[in-house]
């Protein structure tokens, strides 16, 4: 119980860092960029890794707690539906009711119409919600993609468990799974935004599992990793301001998203983990 609490503490610290970064990133406005150009670069830097960081942390939590709990696919999916999917859909329904009520008032209808918030039917609203094209609350994509990542990885691990007899993924299986996801990332077309989000974020979710299963929490030189990660992400976002050849951009994006961002996230995770370890040691 104490070990679980300790893990929960430092994961919460890392989540807190991610939440602060998300708040800062969403606080920037276009008007600021005209006066302070560096603000736009700072926003781009934050957006290069702050959402993937939450998926890494979810993967870490899955790796910790799945080792001690066995569920059926139905039980796991049902549990995640109650915790993630159902609350998300209830929230989306409440948002729809708010806009529906606002549309009944003449003055508000004009304001919403000018703002691009056209009224849609409930079925179309639900359809657009799962395409990440909802006019009212497309920001719930995170919860939907997280649910999908958790269920997909659990099903794959359950199949692996039945075939091999191993309780959890081996290191080799995890690397193969990560490699397959990377290949699919480049092969699957970007027709729908939700598909794009899923094939991108699931790699970070698996990376979180790899961090735990390979004992990467005991790595050192987290400050060096942080510096290198920041540099690689900065170079990645320079492509928004500097013209590079097409092939160079592809290489820079690959290094930035699949080496720089994971390294930066891992370093933040290590800092939170070790700070918690030091605090716990002092209390003892």
Tab-separated table of C-alpha atoms in Angstrom:
chain	number	residue	atom	x	y	z
A	1	UNK	CA	0.000	0.000	0.000
A	2	UNK	CA	2.821	2.423	0.861
A	3	UNK	CA	4.600	1.673	-2.395
A	4	UNK	CA	1.438	2.346	-4.354
A	5	UNK	CA	0.940	5.615	-2.484
A	6	UNK	CA	4.525	6.655	-3.173
A	7	UNK	CA	4.115	5.983	-6.875
A	8	UNK	CA	0.850	7.891	-6.881
A	9	UNK	CA	2.500	10.886	-5.214
A	10	UNK	CA	5.226	11.406	-7.765
A	11	UNK	CA	2.908	10.682	-10.690
A	12	UNK	CA	0.633	13.395	-9.327
A	13	UNK	CA	3.613	15.758	-9.138
A	14	UNK	CA	4.353	15.088	-12.811
A	15	UNK	CA	0.685	15.552	-13.689
A	16	UNK	CA	0.810	18.875	-11.868
A	17	UNK	CA	3.714	19.978	-14.064
A	18	UNK	CA	1.727	18.950	-17.137
A	19	UNK	CA	-1.375	20.837	-15.953
A	20	UNK	CA	0.639	23.999	-15.329
A	21	UNK	CA	2.172	23.742	-18.806
A	22	UNK	CA	-1.297	23.223	-20.310
A	23	UNK	CA	-2.617	26.319	-18.513
A	24	UNK	CA	0.320	28.414	-19.690
A	25	UNK	CA	-0.007	27.131	-23.251
A	26	UNK	CA	-3.721	27.950	-23.386
A	27	UNK	CA	-3.204	31.385	-21.792
A	28	UNK	CA	-1.316	32.707	-24.827
A	29	UNK	CA	-3.325	34.782	-27.318
A	30	UNK	CA	-2.546	35.844	-30.864
A	31	UNK	CA	-2.428	39.504	-29.815
A	32	UNK	CA	0.494	38.700	-27.485
A	33	UNK	CA	2.580	37.270	-30.309
A	34	UNK	CA	2.640	40.595	-32.154
A	35	UNK	CA	4.172	42.338	-29.153
A	36	UNK	CA	6.210	39.446	-27.740
A	37	UNK	CA	7.247	37.059	-30.567
A	38	UNK	CA	9.012	34.763	-28.103
A	39	UNK	CA	5.634	33.947	-26.563
A	40	UNK	CA	4.614	32.194	-29.764
A	41	UNK	CA	7.791	30.113	-29.687
A	42	UNK	CA	7.187	29.304	-26.002
A	43	UNK	CA	3.661	28.128	-26.847
A	44	UNK	CA	4.992	25.946	-29.672
A	45	UNK	CA	7.560	24.440	-27.305
A	46	UNK	CA	4.930	23.587	-24.701
A	47	UNK	CA	2.627	22.090	-27.322
A	48	UNK	CA	5.423	19.856	-28.602
A	49	UNK	CA	5.259	17.620	-25.521
A	50	UNK	CA	2.719	18.623	-22.865
A	51	UNK	CA	-0.182	16.454	-24.134
A	52	UNK	CA	2.023	13.415	-24.901
A	53	UNK	CA	3.299	13.760	-21.328
A	54	UNK	CA	-0.150	12.890	-19.957
A	55	UNK	CA	-0.245	9.747	-22.101
A	56	UNK	CA	3.211	8.735	-20.868
A	57	UNK	CA	2.037	9.161	-17.267
A	58	UNK	CA	-1.087	7.099	-17.999
A	59	UNK	CA	1.128	4.372	-19.456
A	60	UNK	CA	3.292	4.476	-16.333
A	61	UNK	CA	0.226	4.110	-14.099
A	62	UNK	CA	-1.025	1.216	-16.226
A	63	UNK	CA	2.338	-0.562	-15.985
A	64	UNK	CA	2.414	-0.241	-12.199
A	65	UNK	CA	-1.093	-1.341	-11.399
A	66	UNK	CA	-1.619	-3.937	-14.128
A	67	UNK	CA	1.147	-6.061	-12.591
A	68	UNK	CA	-0.956	-6.665	-9.495
A	69	UNK	CA	-4.438	-6.806	-11.003
A	70	UNK	CA	-5.925	-9.244	-13.482
A	71	UNK	CA	-9.030	-8.304	-15.441
A	72	UNK	CA	-10.977	-9.735	-18.324
A	73	UNK	CA	-11.244	-7.595	-21.443
A	74	UNK	CA	-14.874	-6.925	-20.634
A	75	UNK	CA	-14.109	-6.045	-17.026
A	76	UNK	CA	-11.266	-3.717	-17.941
A	77	UNK	CA	-13.227	-2.001	-20.717
A	78	UNK	CA	-16.269	-1.647	-18.481
A	79	UNK	CA	-14.219	-0.141	-15.678
A	80	UNK	CA	-12.540	2.367	-17.996
A	81	UNK	CA	-15.895	3.205	-19.561
A	82	UNK	CA	-17.282	4.141	-16.145
A	83	UNK	CA	-14.212	6.221	-15.262
A	84	UNK	CA	-13.535	7.914	-18.606
A	85	UNK	CA	-16.080	7.349	-21.356
A	86	UNK	CA	-19.328	7.826	-19.417
A	87	UNK	CA	-18.240	11.054	-17.612
A	88	UNK	CA	-16.935	12.443	-20.913
A	89	UNK	CA	-20.218	11.755	-22.704
A	90	UNK	CA	-22.222	13.214	-19.807
A	91	UNK	CA	-20.085	16.348	-19.939
A	92	UNK	CA	-20.542	16.569	-23.718
A	93	UNK	CA	-24.314	16.168	-23.298
A	94	UNK	CA	-24.423	18.980	-20.737
A	95	UNK	CA	-22.476	21.245	-23.079
A	96	UNK	CA	-24.962	20.443	-25.850
A	97	UNK	CA	-27.892	21.313	-23.566
A	98	UNK	CA	-26.282	24.659	-22.708
A	99	UNK	CA	-25.915	25.574	-26.378
A	100	UNK	CA	-29.403	24.251	-27.153
A	101	UNK	CA	-30.880	26.483	-24.436
A	102	UNK	CA	-28.856	29.463	-25.648
A	103	UNK	CA	-30.161	28.945	-29.177
A	104	UNK	CA	-33.707	29.369	-27.925
A	105	UNK	CA	-32.975	33.025	-27.055
A	106	UNK	CA	-33.009	35.360	-30.052
A	107	UNK	CA	-30.086	37.646	-29.087
A	108	UNK	CA	-27.875	34.741	-28.025
A	109	UNK	CA	-28.715	32.875	-31.231
A	110	UNK	CA	-27.324	35.752	-33.276
A	111	UNK	CA	-24.142	35.880	-31.205
A	112	UNK	CA	-23.599	32.108	-31.499
A	113	UNK	CA	-24.316	32.154	-35.217
A	114	UNK	CA	-21.740	34.895	-35.816
A	115	UNK	CA	-19.249	32.910	-33.753
A	116	UNK	CA	-19.668	29.793	-35.881
A	117	UNK	CA	-21.661	27.845	-33.277
A	118	UNK	CA	-24.421	26.567	-35.530
A	119	UNK	CA	-27.037	24.312	-33.991
A	120	UNK	CA	-26.782	20.651	-34.987
A	121	UNK	CA	-28.947	17.636	-34.215
A	122	UNK	CA	-28.010	15.389	-31.258
A	123	UNK	CA	-26.980	12.516	-33.551
A	124	UNK	CA	-24.807	14.750	-35.722
A	125	UNK	CA	-23.308	16.276	-32.591
A	126	UNK	CA	-22.352	12.806	-31.314
A	127	UNK	CA	-20.939	11.892	-34.728
A	128	UNK	CA	-18.855	15.083	-34.887
A	129	UNK	CA	-17.717	14.540	-31.299
A	130	UNK	CA	-15.995	11.281	-32.214
A	131	UNK	CA	-14.448	12.934	-35.271
A	132	UNK	CA	-13.037	15.765	-33.118
A	133	UNK	CA	-15.084	18.214	-35.189
A	134	UNK	CA	-17.742	19.113	-32.633
A	135	UNK	CA	-18.634	22.830	-32.787
A	136	UNK	CA	-19.083	22.987	-29.004
A	137	UNK	CA	-16.562	20.774	-27.180
A	138	UNK	CA	-13.897	19.280	-29.423
A	139	UNK	CA	-11.459	19.496	-26.490
A	140	UNK	CA	-12.745	16.162	-25.121
A	141	UNK	CA	-10.620	14.350	-27.710
A	142	UNK	CA	-8.036	13.713	-24.987
A	143	UNK	CA	-10.376	11.565	-22.889
A	144	UNK	CA	-11.643	9.620	-25.901
A	145	UNK	CA	-8.130	8.910	-27.183
A	146	UNK	CA	-6.905	7.954	-23.697
A	147	UNK	CA	-9.781	5.474	-23.386
A	148	UNK	CA	-8.917	4.023	-26.799
A	149	UNK	CA	-5.203	3.717	-25.937
A	150	UNK	CA	-5.903	1.951	-22.662
A	151	UNK	CA	-8.360	-0.541	-24.160
A	152	UNK	CA	-6.263	-1.287	-27.267
A	153	UNK	CA	-3.068	-1.902	-25.274
A	154	UNK	CA	-4.909	-4.022	-22.713
A	155	UNK	CA	-6.451	-6.205	-25.433
A	156	UNK	CA	-3.061	-6.681	-27.101
A	157	UNK	CA	-1.432	-7.547	-23.773
A	158	UNK	CA	-4.274	-9.951	-22.938
A	159	UNK	CA	-3.753	-11.748	-26.259
A	160	UNK	CA	0.016	-11.794	-25.617
A	161	UNK	CA	-0.594	-13.231	-22.134
A	162	UNK	CA	-2.738	-16.056	-23.480
A	163	UNK	CA	-0.270	-16.934	-26.254
A	164	UNK	CA	2.965	-16.784	-24.250
A	165	UNK	CA	1.784	-17.457	-20.708
A	166	UNK	CA	3.651	-14.367	-19.482
A	167	UNK	CA	1.839	-12.143	-17.039
A	168	UNK	CA	2.859	-8.889	-18.753
A	169	UNK	CA	4.646	-7.730	-21.904
A	170	UNK	CA	8.313	-8.654	-22.139
A	171	UNK	CA	10.828	-5.940	-23.058
A	172	UNK	CA	11.139	-7.380	-26.561
A	173	UNK	CA	7.362	-7.423	-27.022
A	174	UNK	CA	7.098	-3.789	-25.927
A	175	UNK	CA	9.764	-2.648	-28.376
A	176	UNK	CA	8.138	-4.618	-31.181
A	177	UNK	CA	4.761	-3.081	-30.324
A	178	UNK	CA	6.292	0.401	-30.283
A	179	UNK	CA	7.989	-0.232	-33.638
A	180	UNK	CA	4.726	-1.472	-35.178
A	181	UNK	CA	2.915	1.650	-33.948
A	182	UNK	CA	5.657	3.825	-35.437
A	183	UNK	CA	5.330	2.101	-38.816
A	184	UNK	CA	1.542	2.441	-38.720
A	185	UNK	CA	1.951	6.117	-37.861
A	186	UNK	CA	3.555	6.704	-41.239
A	187	UNK	CA	1.373	4.250	-43.182
A	188	UNK	CA	-2.113	5.219	-41.958
A	189	UNK	CA	-3.404	8.302	-43.811
A	190	UNK	CA	-4.421	11.423	-41.902
A	191	UNK	CA	-8.047	11.405	-43.026
A	192	UNK	CA	-9.547	11.917	-39.563
A	193	UNK	CA	-8.054	13.939	-36.747
A	194	UNK	CA	-9.028	11.365	-34.121
A	195	UNK	CA	-7.106	8.692	-36.031
A	196	UNK	CA	-4.136	11.042	-36.208
A	197	UNK	CA	-4.291	11.651	-32.454
A	198	UNK	CA	-4.650	7.944	-31.682
A	199	UNK	CA	-1.735	6.735	-33.787
A	200	UNK	CA	0.459	9.493	-32.332
A	201	UNK	CA	-0.462	9.373	-28.634
A	202	UNK	CA	-0.549	5.574	-28.330
A	203	UNK	CA	3.219	5.525	-28.889
A	204	UNK	CA	3.700	7.760	-25.855
A	205	UNK	CA	1.319	5.598	-23.821
A	206	UNK	CA	3.420	2.530	-24.666
A	207	UNK	CA	6.574	4.504	-23.875
A	208	UNK	CA	5.195	5.050	-20.364
A	209	UNK	CA	4.851	1.279	-19.956
A	210	UNK	CA	8.411	0.830	-21.225
A	211	UNK	CA	9.719	3.291	-18.625
A	212	UNK	CA	8.391	1.107	-15.800
A	213	UNK	CA	8.950	-2.361	-17.233
A	214	UNK	CA	12.585	-1.601	-18.184
A	215	UNK	CA	13.414	0.050	-14.849
A	216	UNK	CA	14.131	3.424	-16.457
A	217	UNK	CA	13.082	5.243	-13.285
A	218	UNK	CA	16.531	4.376	-11.928
A	219	UNK	CA	18.328	6.212	-14.734
A	220	UNK	CA	20.570	9.147	-13.920
A	221	UNK	CA	21.596	12.382	-15.657
A	222	UNK	CA	18.023	13.679	-15.780
A	223	UNK	CA	19.237	17.287	-16.082
A	224	UNK	CA	21.343	16.423	-19.114
A	225	UNK	CA	18.386	14.614	-20.644
A	226	UNK	CA	16.199	17.627	-19.930
A	227	UNK	CA	18.642	19.957	-21.689
A	228	UNK	CA	18.987	17.706	-24.744
A	229	UNK	CA	15.211	17.223	-24.921
A	230	UNK	CA	14.605	20.979	-24.791
A	231	UNK	CA	17.170	21.579	-27.545
A	232	UNK	CA	15.687	18.920	-29.840
A	233	UNK	CA	12.142	20.206	-29.291
A	234	UNK	CA	13.349	23.760	-29.926
A	235	UNK	CA	14.920	22.698	-33.224
A	236	UNK	CA	11.665	20.917	-34.073
A	237	UNK	CA	9.633	24.099	-33.556
A	238	UNK	CA	12.138	26.209	-35.495
A	239	UNK	CA	10.631	24.595	-38.611
A	240	UNK	CA	7.664	26.946	-38.065
A	241	UNK	CA	9.897	29.972	-38.516
A	242	UNK	CA	12.820	28.874	-40.694
A	243	UNK	CA	12.597	27.346	-44.157
A	244	UNK	CA	14.146	23.870	-44.409
A	245	UNK	CA	14.242	21.427	-47.338
A	246	UNK	CA	11.361	18.932	-47.296
A	247	UNK	CA	13.553	15.938	-46.454
A	248	UNK	CA	15.260	17.861	-43.644
A	249	UNK	CA	11.901	18.757	-42.111
A	250	UNK	CA	10.881	15.093	-42.021
A	251	UNK	CA	14.128	14.157	-40.261
A	252	UNK	CA	13.805	17.046	-37.792
A	253	UNK	CA	10.194	16.130	-37.012
A	254	UNK	CA	11.106	12.485	-36.463
A	255	UNK	CA	13.966	13.387	-34.106
A	256	UNK	CA	11.902	16.020	-32.305
A	257	UNK	CA	8.718	14.012	-31.753
A	258	UNK	CA	10.216	10.562	-31.231
A	259	UNK	CA	13.528	11.349	-29.505
A	260	UNK	CA	13.429	14.918	-28.175
A	261	UNK	CA	9.896	14.941	-26.723
A	262	UNK	CA	10.187	11.466	-25.100
A	263	UNK	CA	13.568	12.426	-23.623
A	264	UNK	CA	12.161	15.680	-22.261
A	265	UNK	CA	9.145	13.910	-20.763
A	266	UNK	CA	11.303	11.145	-19.282
A	267	UNK	CA	13.563	13.748	-17.657
A	268	UNK	CA	10.589	15.529	-16.061
A	269	UNK	CA	9.276	12.178	-14.816
A	270	UNK	CA	12.691	11.305	-13.347
A	271	UNK	CA	12.936	14.670	-11.594
A	272	UNK	CA	9.494	14.227	-10.019
A	273	UNK	CA	10.251	10.631	-9.043
A	274	UNK	CA	13.617	11.453	-7.435
A	275	UNK	CA	12.300	14.519	-5.655
A	276	UNK	CA	9.617	12.350	-4.096
A	277	UNK	CA	12.198	9.714	-3.160
A	278	UNK	CA	14.328	12.346	-1.429
A	279	UNK	CA	11.335	13.790	0.397
A	280	UNK	CA	10.268	10.334	1.562
A	281	UNK	CA	13.832	9.530	2.733
A	282	UNK	CA	13.948	12.700	4.831
A	283	UNK	CA	10.643	11.834	6.480
A	284	UNK	CA	12.032	8.445	7.503
